[in-house]
XYZ file of C-alpha atoms in Angstrom:
667
model
C -168.432 -57.278 -41.816
C -167.084 -57.542 -38.253
C -163.449 -58.616 -38.360
C -160.067 -58.587 -36.735
C -160.691 -61.224 -34.090
C -159.285 -64.703 -34.271
C -161.692 -67.579 -34.376
C -162.954 -69.627 -31.483
C -162.841 -73.106 -32.943
C -164.924 -76.151 -32.212
C -164.411 -79.335 -34.202
C -166.935 -82.115 -34.458
C -166.255 -85.422 -36.106
C -169.210 -86.646 -38.108
C -169.752 -89.955 -39.873
C -172.769 -90.716 -42.032
C -173.867 -93.913 -43.728
C -175.043 -94.299 -47.297
C -178.752 -93.880 -48.006
C -181.458 -91.374 -48.833
C -182.808 -89.249 -46.016
C -185.919 -87.144 -46.579
C -185.406 -85.032 -49.692
C -181.634 -85.208 -49.522
C -179.668 -86.908 -52.316
C -176.922 -89.430 -51.652
C -175.480 -89.405 -48.123
C -171.815 -89.678 -47.266
C -170.144 -93.023 -46.766
C -168.444 -93.391 -43.360
C -165.839 -90.724 -42.844
C -166.489 -86.993 -42.809
C -165.588 -84.072 -40.603
C -167.235 -80.760 -39.712
C -165.205 -77.773 -38.562
C -167.244 -75.034 -36.892
C -165.473 -71.715 -36.293
C -166.546 -68.353 -34.838
C -164.077 -65.807 -36.234
C -166.042 -62.784 -34.951
C -168.358 -62.179 -32.004
C -169.863 -58.964 -30.718
C -172.609 -57.933 -28.317
C -175.680 -59.839 -29.403
C -174.224 -61.251 -32.612
C -171.525 -63.368 -34.236
C -170.299 -64.784 -37.550
C -169.636 -68.485 -38.031
C -167.957 -70.571 -40.716
C -168.725 -74.248 -41.277
C -166.552 -76.599 -43.349
C -167.666 -80.126 -44.261
C -164.810 -82.428 -45.296
C -165.783 -85.680 -46.998
C -163.549 -88.557 -45.937
C -165.678 -91.242 -47.558
C -167.406 -91.793 -50.882
C -168.793 -89.098 -53.177
C -171.626 -86.965 -51.775
C -174.123 -85.624 -54.322
C -176.317 -83.198 -52.429
C -176.025 -82.525 -48.701
C -178.061 -81.386 -45.730
C -176.318 -80.574 -42.468
C -178.321 -80.339 -39.245
C -177.522 -79.358 -35.678
C -179.136 -77.955 -32.542
C -178.216 -74.758 -30.733
C -177.222 -75.366 -27.102
C -177.861 -71.715 -26.129
C -180.815 -70.655 -28.268
C -178.876 -68.823 -30.976
C -180.700 -67.692 -34.152
C -179.308 -67.546 -37.710
C -180.061 -64.191 -39.398
C -178.184 -64.417 -42.724
C -176.244 -67.154 -44.567
C -174.068 -67.580 -47.633
C -173.122 -70.625 -49.757
C -176.024 -72.581 -48.210
C -179.724 -72.168 -47.452
C -180.075 -72.167 -43.655
C -183.431 -72.502 -41.902
C -184.385 -72.934 -38.236
C -187.205 -74.469 -36.247
C -186.758 -73.618 -32.610
C -183.259 -74.748 -31.653
C -182.944 -77.064 -34.669
C -181.043 -75.805 -37.716
C -180.804 -77.180 -41.265
C -178.267 -76.067 -43.885
C -178.829 -77.283 -47.473
C -176.291 -77.022 -50.276
C -176.443 -74.371 -52.970
C -176.655 -75.692 -56.520
C -172.992 -75.075 -57.249
C -171.587 -76.858 -54.172
C -173.852 -79.902 -53.987
C -171.109 -82.408 -54.823
C -168.379 -83.221 -52.303
C -165.779 -85.542 -53.796
C -163.763 -87.858 -51.519
C -161.202 -85.887 -49.495
C -162.718 -82.600 -50.701
C -164.566 -80.006 -48.654
C -167.303 -77.398 -48.941
C -167.829 -74.382 -46.724
C -170.652 -72.052 -45.871
C -171.109 -69.283 -43.347
C -173.719 -67.277 -41.533
C -174.401 -64.423 -39.165
C -176.448 -65.155 -36.050
C -177.687 -63.586 -32.835
C -177.150 -64.750 -29.274
C -177.903 -63.751 -25.689
C -176.530 -65.055 -22.444
C -174.150 -67.580 -23.983
C -172.818 -68.621 -27.399
C -171.979 -72.286 -26.924
C -170.833 -74.153 -30.037
C -172.984 -77.038 -31.346
C -171.990 -80.347 -29.811
C -172.787 -82.596 -32.799
C -173.867 -82.501 -36.414
C -175.802 -84.776 -38.760
C -175.066 -85.123 -42.458
C -178.012 -86.091 -44.673
C -179.966 -87.180 -41.627
C -177.449 -89.554 -40.094
C -175.664 -88.414 -36.951
C -172.504 -90.139 -35.690
C -169.650 -89.450 -33.290
C -166.741 -90.834 -35.283
C -165.594 -93.885 -37.121
C -162.989 -95.624 -39.226
C -161.076 -93.377 -41.594
C -161.732 -90.198 -39.649
C -158.448 -88.284 -39.375
C -157.335 -86.402 -36.294
C -158.412 -82.749 -35.992
C -154.997 -81.578 -37.192
C -154.892 -83.731 -40.326
C -152.703 -81.867 -42.827
C -154.026 -83.582 -45.945
C -157.631 -82.659 -45.142
C -156.716 -79.074 -44.312
C -154.780 -78.562 -47.530
C -157.669 -80.086 -49.510
C -159.982 -77.572 -47.838
C -157.717 -74.749 -49.038
C -158.559 -75.434 -52.695
C -158.773 -73.074 -54.534
C -156.474 -70.304 -53.321
C -155.470 -66.763 -54.342
C -152.397 -64.606 -53.700
C -152.542 -61.043 -52.379
C -149.394 -60.249 -54.352
C -147.375 -57.043 -54.778
C -148.884 -55.591 -51.617
C -147.583 -56.502 -48.167
C -144.657 -58.144 -49.964
C -143.651 -54.819 -51.555
C -140.087 -53.800 -50.756
C -140.822 -50.084 -50.365
C -142.079 -48.103 -47.410
C -145.569 -49.560 -47.271
C -148.006 -51.871 -49.020
C -148.788 -49.307 -51.757
C -145.185 -48.888 -52.940
C -145.633 -51.237 -55.918
C -148.772 -49.495 -57.159
C -151.571 -51.394 -55.461
C -153.947 -49.674 -53.017
C -154.194 -50.509 -49.336
C -155.972 -53.750 -48.605
C -159.584 -53.354 -47.531
C -162.130 -55.688 -46.007
C -164.211 -55.126 -49.154
C -161.414 -56.564 -51.317
C -161.220 -59.724 -49.230
C -165.008 -60.050 -49.210
C -164.985 -59.896 -53.004
C -162.175 -62.446 -53.321
C -164.202 -64.754 -51.109
C -167.262 -64.205 -53.300
C -165.232 -65.404 -56.308
C -165.121 -68.885 -54.786
C -161.602 -68.861 -53.330
C -161.225 -70.854 -50.112
C -157.714 -69.769 -49.109
C -155.572 -66.688 -49.441
C -151.799 -66.474 -49.408
C -150.580 -63.164 -47.992
C -146.930 -62.710 -48.979
C -145.062 -60.390 -46.593
C -141.609 -58.822 -46.938
C -140.233 -57.976 -43.503
C -136.648 -56.796 -43.979
C -137.279 -53.079 -44.475
C -139.510 -53.113 -41.383
C -136.828 -54.493 -39.036
C -134.492 -52.369 -36.933
C -130.800 -53.314 -36.453
C -131.801 -55.490 -33.497
C -134.157 -57.375 -35.866
C -137.303 -56.120 -34.116
C -140.239 -55.743 -36.518
C -141.853 -52.305 -36.591
C -144.903 -52.533 -34.328
C -147.195 -50.597 -36.675
C -146.317 -52.822 -39.627
C -146.802 -56.002 -37.622
C -150.166 -54.662 -36.447
C -151.151 -53.960 -40.056
C -150.287 -57.525 -41.106
C -152.256 -58.848 -38.167
C -155.219 -56.671 -39.143
C -155.289 -58.001 -42.712
C -154.850 -61.577 -41.496
C -157.737 -61.037 -39.069
C -160.005 -59.779 -41.839
C -159.177 -62.791 -43.988
C -159.848 -65.238 -41.161
C -163.123 -63.487 -40.381
C -164.121 -64.003 -44.028
C -163.671 -67.735 -43.576
C -160.428 -68.060 -45.533
C -157.637 -70.436 -44.743
C -154.772 -67.915 -44.602
C -151.079 -68.445 -45.346
C -148.394 -65.902 -44.441
C -144.669 -66.102 -45.082
C -141.286 -64.420 -45.362
C -141.323 -63.311 -48.989
C -138.847 -61.126 -50.935
C -136.411 -61.284 -48.034
C -135.384 -64.528 -49.740
C -133.412 -62.677 -52.440
C -132.815 -59.462 -50.517
C -130.744 -60.846 -47.648
C -131.467 -64.533 -46.949
C -129.620 -65.366 -50.183
C -126.389 -64.222 -48.500
C -126.502 -67.178 -46.096
C -123.507 -68.989 -47.698
C -121.210 -66.118 -46.636
C -123.128 -64.935 -43.540
C -124.789 -67.981 -42.076
C -124.844 -66.664 -38.489
C -126.181 -63.225 -39.372
C -128.878 -64.475 -41.738
C -130.041 -67.185 -39.372
C -130.252 -64.724 -36.474
C -132.374 -62.322 -38.503
C -134.582 -65.084 -39.899
C -135.097 -66.625 -36.466
C -135.969 -63.228 -35.016
C -138.769 -62.776 -37.554
C -140.321 -66.167 -36.917
C -139.966 -65.805 -33.145
C -141.969 -62.573 -33.294
C -144.553 -63.998 -35.702
C -144.968 -67.170 -33.651
C -145.608 -65.067 -30.545
C -147.992 -62.695 -32.327
C -150.098 -65.436 -33.862
C -149.659 -68.064 -31.133
C -153.379 -68.328 -30.415
C -154.701 -67.701 -33.919
C -156.976 -70.501 -35.176
C -155.609 -73.438 -37.118
C -156.905 -71.834 -40.337
C -153.811 -69.618 -40.217
C -150.915 -71.373 -41.943
C -147.193 -70.465 -41.864
C -144.872 -70.804 -44.875
C -141.193 -70.734 -43.926
C -139.811 -68.701 -46.858
C -140.755 -67.833 -50.427
C -138.627 -69.111 -53.325
C -135.458 -69.760 -51.257
C -132.187 -69.156 -53.097
C -128.537 -68.792 -52.150
C -125.815 -66.697 -53.755
C -122.239 -67.955 -53.841
C -122.904 -71.423 -52.481
C -120.669 -74.351 -53.375
C -123.492 -76.170 -55.146
C -126.538 -78.351 -54.643
C -125.344 -80.030 -51.447
C -124.750 -76.741 -49.639
C -127.990 -75.257 -50.961
C -129.912 -78.250 -49.618
C -128.198 -78.004 -46.234
C -128.860 -74.281 -45.870
C -132.537 -74.649 -46.778
C -132.847 -77.552 -44.359
C -131.417 -75.333 -41.619
C -133.972 -72.613 -42.369
C -136.909 -75.019 -42.470
C -135.731 -76.830 -39.352
C -135.209 -73.628 -37.397
C -138.610 -72.341 -38.506
C -140.352 -75.518 -37.368
C -138.534 -75.591 -34.035
C -139.422 -71.960 -33.267
C -143.091 -72.291 -34.189
C -143.670 -75.615 -32.460
C -141.869 -74.441 -29.328
C -144.034 -71.341 -28.998
C -147.030 -73.406 -27.905
C -150.697 -72.566 -28.274
C -152.187 -73.430 -31.646
C -148.652 -73.283 -33.047
C -147.969 -76.671 -31.490
C -150.008 -78.308 -34.263
C -150.391 -75.514 -36.829
C -149.954 -76.475 -40.490
C -146.442 -75.508 -41.602
C -145.558 -75.206 -45.282
C -142.014 -75.917 -46.455
C -140.636 -75.018 -49.912
C -138.147 -76.707 -52.170
C -135.115 -74.727 -53.314
C -136.456 -72.024 -55.677
C -139.862 -73.735 -55.091
C -138.739 -75.909 -57.997
C -140.459 -79.135 -59.046
C -137.239 -80.702 -60.322
C -136.839 -84.189 -58.875
C -133.573 -83.439 -57.076
C -135.158 -80.467 -55.314
C -138.223 -82.507 -54.357
C -136.037 -85.282 -52.970
C -134.087 -82.813 -50.823
C -137.261 -81.506 -49.214
C -138.720 -84.994 -48.848
C -135.630 -85.986 -46.868
C -136.094 -83.014 -44.534
C -139.794 -83.682 -43.998
C -139.181 -87.355 -43.329
C -136.595 -86.451 -40.721
C -138.928 -84.013 -38.953
C -141.557 -86.699 -38.363
C -144.168 -83.934 -38.094
C -147.675 -84.851 -39.346
C -148.743 -81.219 -39.734
C -146.399 -80.265 -42.554
C -147.051 -79.588 -46.247
C -144.701 -79.072 -49.175
C -144.922 -76.207 -51.639
C -143.706 -75.573 -55.186
C -144.537 -72.917 -57.808
C -145.377 -73.399 -61.470
C -145.295 -70.788 -64.232
C -145.231 -73.116 -67.210
C -142.681 -74.269 -69.744
C -140.421 -71.224 -69.943
C -140.387 -70.583 -73.736
C -144.196 -70.705 -73.723
C -144.551 -68.820 -70.434
C -142.767 -65.730 -71.769
C -143.251 -66.311 -75.538
C -139.628 -66.713 -76.597
C -137.763 -69.208 -78.823
C -140.898 -69.742 -80.891
C -142.923 -70.955 -77.907
C -146.151 -69.432 -79.149
C -148.390 -72.463 -78.576
C -149.347 -74.652 -75.652
C -148.014 -77.618 -77.586
C -147.075 -81.183 -76.618
C -143.729 -80.042 -75.173
C -145.352 -77.430 -72.949
C -148.048 -79.882 -71.885
C -145.499 -82.535 -70.958
C -143.553 -80.032 -68.876
C -146.684 -79.465 -66.786
C -147.752 -83.087 -66.428
C -144.213 -84.209 -65.599
C -143.890 -81.549 -62.907
C -147.200 -82.355 -61.220
C -146.629 -86.107 -61.521
C -143.251 -85.784 -59.785
C -144.781 -83.727 -56.992
C -147.586 -86.211 -56.496
C -145.293 -89.226 -56.446
C -142.759 -87.653 -54.099
C -145.198 -86.154 -51.596
C -148.954 -86.662 -52.019
C -148.746 -90.414 -52.613
C -146.707 -90.659 -49.395
C -149.191 -88.688 -47.298
C -147.579 -85.236 -47.500
C -149.969 -82.617 -48.940
C -148.770 -80.142 -51.553
C -149.704 -76.523 -52.161
C -148.959 -74.928 -55.516
C -148.240 -71.636 -53.781
C -148.091 -69.624 -57.010
C -149.085 -70.358 -60.579
C -149.581 -68.331 -63.732
C -147.528 -67.294 -66.741
C -144.334 -65.255 -66.454
C -145.320 -63.183 -69.481
C -148.112 -61.698 -67.359
C -145.499 -59.654 -65.503
C -145.168 -57.482 -68.600
C -148.548 -57.807 -70.298
C -151.414 -60.280 -70.021
C -151.556 -60.357 -73.837
C -148.016 -61.671 -74.221
C -149.459 -65.163 -74.694
C -152.162 -65.584 -77.343
C -155.600 -65.864 -75.735
C -156.594 -69.344 -76.869
C -153.183 -70.828 -76.030
C -153.375 -69.144 -72.637
C -156.806 -70.638 -71.945
C -155.621 -74.128 -72.896
C -152.771 -73.828 -70.397
C -155.013 -72.830 -67.495
C -157.646 -75.440 -68.370
C -155.026 -78.186 -68.356
C -153.285 -76.914 -65.225
C -156.470 -76.865 -63.156
C -157.462 -80.322 -64.307
C -154.113 -82.019 -63.783
C -153.526 -80.393 -60.392
C -156.951 -81.625 -59.307
C -156.258 -85.198 -60.432
C -152.979 -85.133 -58.504
C -154.643 -83.651 -55.389
C -152.513 -80.491 -55.462
C -154.071 -77.352 -53.989
C -153.583 -74.362 -56.300
C -153.124 -70.678 -55.420
C -153.413 -68.244 -58.337
C -150.776 -65.492 -58.373
C -152.571 -62.155 -58.348
C -150.712 -58.857 -58.203
C -153.557 -56.655 -59.431
C -153.274 -57.683 -63.084
C -156.278 -60.029 -62.958
C -158.742 -58.952 -60.258
C -159.036 -55.184 -59.840
C -158.223 -54.210 -56.271
C -160.891 -51.481 -56.156
C -163.172 -52.324 -59.087
C -163.353 -55.981 -58.033
C -163.710 -56.820 -61.729
C -161.652 -59.359 -63.667
C -159.564 -57.867 -66.476
C -160.068 -61.070 -68.473
C -163.468 -62.634 -67.679
C -162.794 -65.426 -70.179
C -159.645 -66.419 -68.289
C -161.214 -66.536 -64.834
C -164.187 -68.466 -66.235
C -161.769 -71.086 -67.563
C -159.842 -71.192 -64.270
C -163.000 -71.472 -62.197
C -164.366 -74.243 -64.424
C -161.119 -76.206 -64.074
C -161.649 -76.505 -60.330
C -164.434 -79.022 -60.869
C -164.467 -80.251 -64.468
C -162.788 -80.198 -67.869
C -163.597 -77.919 -70.785
C -163.349 -78.688 -74.479
C -160.912 -76.579 -76.508
C -159.655 -76.561 -80.093
C -156.460 -76.281 -82.076
C -157.076 -72.562 -82.406
C -159.466 -69.794 -81.444
C -158.762 -67.900 -84.692
C -159.911 -68.830 -88.193
C -158.281 -66.587 -90.808
C -159.540 -65.875 -94.315
C -157.507 -63.771 -96.727
C -159.563 -60.973 -98.282
C -157.437 -61.221 -101.410
C -158.705 -64.763 -101.989
C -162.106 -66.357 -102.473
C -163.874 -67.468 -99.317
C -163.326 -71.183 -98.641
C -164.331 -73.795 -96.069
C -162.190 -73.853 -92.927
C -161.327 -76.772 -90.631
C -160.033 -76.829 -87.054
C -159.337 -79.696 -84.658
C -161.513 -80.087 -81.571
C -159.907 -81.142 -78.280
C -162.822 -82.627 -76.338
C -160.691 -83.334 -73.222
C -163.045 -86.108 -72.162
C -166.221 -84.140 -72.909
C -168.541 -84.421 -75.917
C -168.989 -81.736 -78.564
C -172.658 -80.653 -78.523
C -172.953 -77.807 -80.995
C -171.806 -74.543 -82.536
C -173.451 -71.184 -81.906
C -173.289 -67.574 -82.928
C -174.534 -65.713 -79.882
C -177.679 -67.558 -78.829
C -178.411 -68.935 -82.309
C -177.470 -72.538 -83.028
C -175.705 -73.217 -86.310
C -177.070 -76.190 -88.223
C -174.921 -79.300 -88.247
C -174.619 -80.748 -91.715
C -175.484 -77.414 -93.320
C -173.462 -74.719 -91.595
C -170.745 -77.068 -90.427
C -169.740 -80.712 -90.329
C -167.929 -82.799 -87.738
C -165.853 -85.819 -88.700
C -164.032 -87.348 -85.765
C -162.318 -84.391 -84.148
C -162.399 -82.242 -87.307
C -164.846 -79.324 -87.284
C -165.370 -77.792 -90.742
C -167.209 -74.546 -91.442
C -168.671 -74.677 -94.939
C -167.724 -72.117 -97.569
C -171.313 -70.859 -97.617
C -171.238 -70.303 -93.849
C -167.862 -68.581 -94.039
C -169.218 -66.302 -96.773
C -172.338 -65.435 -94.799
C -170.556 -64.824 -91.512
C -167.711 -62.819 -93.074
C -170.199 -60.226 -94.323
C -168.489 -57.297 -96.062
C -165.116 -58.822 -95.176
C -163.702 -55.879 -93.305
C -160.267 -56.503 -91.845
C -160.430 -57.977 -88.368
C -162.936 -60.189 -86.582
C -166.177 -60.455 -88.588
C -167.985 -63.012 -86.441
C -167.593 -64.832 -83.130
C -168.726 -68.422 -82.710
C -168.713 -70.648 -79.630
C -168.156 -74.392 -79.636
C -170.133 -76.038 -76.841
C -169.305 -79.254 -75.036
C -171.054 -81.484 -72.512
C -169.118 -79.888 -69.638
C -167.049 -76.811 -68.882
C -167.055 -73.441 -70.614
C -167.597 -72.894 -74.359
C -164.659 -72.366 -76.709
C -164.662 -69.056 -78.573
C -163.735 -69.023 -82.288
C -163.041 -65.690 -84.012
C -163.563 -65.545 -87.787
C -160.933 -63.079 -88.982
C -160.504 -61.444 -92.379
C -156.916 -60.436 -93.161
C -154.279 -59.802 -95.757
C -150.506 -59.921 -95.354
C -149.362 -56.979 -93.161
C -147.386 -54.154 -94.766
C -144.338 -52.656 -92.991
C -142.719 -49.436 -94.215
C -139.347 -47.768 -93.707
C -138.583 -45.975 -90.462
C -135.914 -44.026 -88.608
C -135.461 -43.596 -84.903
C -133.146 -44.243 -82.011
C -132.304 -47.207 -79.831
C -134.456 -45.570 -77.151
C -137.491 -45.123 -79.426
C -137.939 -47.052 -82.641
C -141.258 -48.079 -84.193
C -141.941 -49.611 -87.615
C -145.128 -48.267 -89.259
C -147.302 -51.359 -89.714
C -150.585 -51.817 -91.519
C -151.651 -55.037 -89.811
C -154.615 -55.507 -92.196
C -156.501 -57.648 -89.684
C -153.611 -59.936 -88.837
C -152.039 -60.457 -85.408
C -148.355 -60.763 -84.539
C -147.208 -64.084 -83.054
C -143.418 -63.720 -82.838
C -140.294 -62.209 -84.427
C -136.965 -63.629 -85.565
C -133.738 -61.612 -85.729
C -130.616 -62.698 -87.663
C -127.428 -61.115 -88.973
C -126.393 -61.410 -92.613
C -124.264 -64.479 -91.850
C -127.284 -66.293 -90.397
C -126.253 -65.970 -86.740
C -128.821 -64.854 -84.187
C -129.127 -61.173 -83.262
C -130.403 -59.482 -80.131
C -131.096 -60.807 -76.624
C -131.290 -64.571 -76.038
C -128.909 -65.114 -78.943
C -129.191 -68.875 -78.516
C -132.430 -68.543 -80.472
C -133.490 -66.464 -83.463
C -136.969 -65.991 -81.991
C -137.036 -63.015 -79.642
C -139.118 -62.507 -76.497
C -142.532 -60.957 -77.031
C -143.046 -57.635 -75.178
C -139.386 -57.576 -74.122
C -137.622 -57.292 -77.489
C -140.594 -56.239 -79.615
C -144.301 -55.488 -79.308
C -147.171 -54.692 -81.685
C -149.356 -51.629 -81.144
C -152.476 -52.332 -83.178
C -154.185 -49.056 -82.300
C -151.162 -46.947 -83.299
C -150.316 -49.101 -86.314
C -146.715 -49.722 -85.288
C -144.365 -52.520 -84.279
C -141.922 -51.380 -81.600
C -138.378 -52.612 -81.081
C -137.259 -52.005 -77.515
C -134.055 -50.545 -76.020
C -133.416 -54.024 -74.567
C -133.346 -55.418 -78.091
C -130.893 -52.840 -79.442
C -128.660 -53.128 -76.363
C -127.584 -56.533 -77.693
C -127.403 -55.719 -81.409
C -123.963 -55.173 -82.992
C -123.189 -51.703 -84.263
C -123.458 -51.179 -88.040
C -124.531 -54.772 -88.621
C -127.661 -55.250 -90.693
C -130.297 -57.350 -88.938
C -133.027 -59.163 -90.839
C -136.267 -59.322 -88.889
C -138.875 -61.909 -89.810
C -142.305 -61.210 -88.361
C -144.555 -64.261 -87.988
C -148.312 -63.649 -87.863
C -151.067 -65.876 -86.567
C -152.545 -66.256 -90.057
C -149.310 -67.982 -91.098
C -148.030 -64.966 -93.041
C -144.406 -63.819 -92.647
C -142.925 -60.414 -93.480
C -139.254 -59.361 -93.424
C -137.813 -56.012 -92.413
C -134.199 -54.867 -92.059
C -132.766 -52.670 -89.299
C -129.299 -51.251 -88.755
C -128.090 -49.633 -85.582
C -125.343 -46.995 -85.831
C -124.539 -45.742 -82.372
C -127.894 -44.633 -80.995
C -129.421 -44.083 -84.466
C -131.543 -46.780 -86.105
C -132.809 -47.100 -89.669
C -135.253 -49.666 -90.956
C -136.421 -50.731 -94.390
C -138.679 -53.379 -95.878
């Protein structure tokens, strides 16, 4: 699509009153806003984006109407059905965006033709009622409304933030317009474009012109797609900004030079472009919290002064300020709240990151499940953020979220536990009015295939933007082949929904015959387990789905297994694998202890080692690998007892001894 130009923006304030108009459902209560933007215009044609922000009561079904001042004609639209009659235009919601909650927004776009002039519409009507403004309508630069309109967001990670020579140095391809088009089609409303600048600066701190032009090109494409776009200073935070305690003058000069150049470059970009002062700020060698807070305040203050002083749209542009380490700890939130209060700037938002309760996020210390401790870590974090900022009128962007284990392998966290985490995160962020931006570095959405590596995960994430989904205590029901088939019970977590039924494919199982439900206990009868297990081959014999009144179904694998068998092995610290007959079972975690009971290997404060970092199963090869990182922290000639814990509940021990670089293992 045409791109690269910054939008020409016209804003109209619209207020509608409650009532039914024509075939439209419920109209908006007083207080809504329409932003009309033209990101691209060419001879005879243009693209436009329209955002409706609801500042009143819930809207269930909408119809937006306007008249063209210059005789323009809509030729193609997306996210709405747009029809014309002469100069009059009507846009009606699609089925999936009919509801606009209070303080939420929906967007649609279109291509149109023009001749002579392309004057923006002067007024709009929502559900048949046209107004010019009213109580509760925020100013055009309202930060809270803009951040709400950014939900949901996505990160273009490991690309322009790469620390090598160009955006491909970390393995991702060059950004294309097609990629951004596809991200937009996934339902994302905003895109965070992390940028690392340091290696593209000369000694005088001037940014390489070609690199700056490339960033501007990608930003232009994103704006033309209708995204709200956020750019920042990214890995510079740990590369050289972290040296600020010992080189305050030098770091500040370099930092200021970057933002001076960016402020000039993007001075007249539309308000949909957002600036974030610095990613995950951190300082090496500081004297402690007080100095850290002061240094970050200096960076944020200098950033704001430079941008605001550059004029143009920058005078009121939304600026995003992080906490130290983008942490949600209360002390860090309070430090940033003090800075923001002192600035007295209404167009400022706060940002934090969230990657979960650490033992669960990386699968270490036995943190295999999204249990009550992991859940409380999330709710406490979001509650603190809401209380400190959102409740006081300062919007918050969760600039990155995910699981840290994804950096090594997206299977580090068991699938069902992973889905429960993302379901809960999306719901609780929504209730606390926190805009979320999924961290993507190519591990989720393919940069050229445009396919999701885990469709089940993105379905859960997408569902969480608007509703809750029911889950269960597990997505795996194990039956030992060495035992008679028996009934199996799991606990349903309705999450405010209602359980409606159990299916295999498209066939409904019969309640009372195939299964029973008592309270939150779902029991598969022995007869059903026998039928569905078939010949009882090791592995998954059947897949069921539990359905609820809202959200996505919950998958339940029926797995036949026996206790895994590990056999003796020899190898080296650089390459050691234990032959493993998994017999249908799946590895959850591993403990490592010396003969005296003390903990062996990395993270020796716990016996449970980190999945994928100290050990990893290879089901296809039939091996369990112990990594060089594991042996690097194992004492020489000291026997280590490994206890492998499997998802069926089975445990198996194995012994390894390292002698120099040689390793022997026995069961």
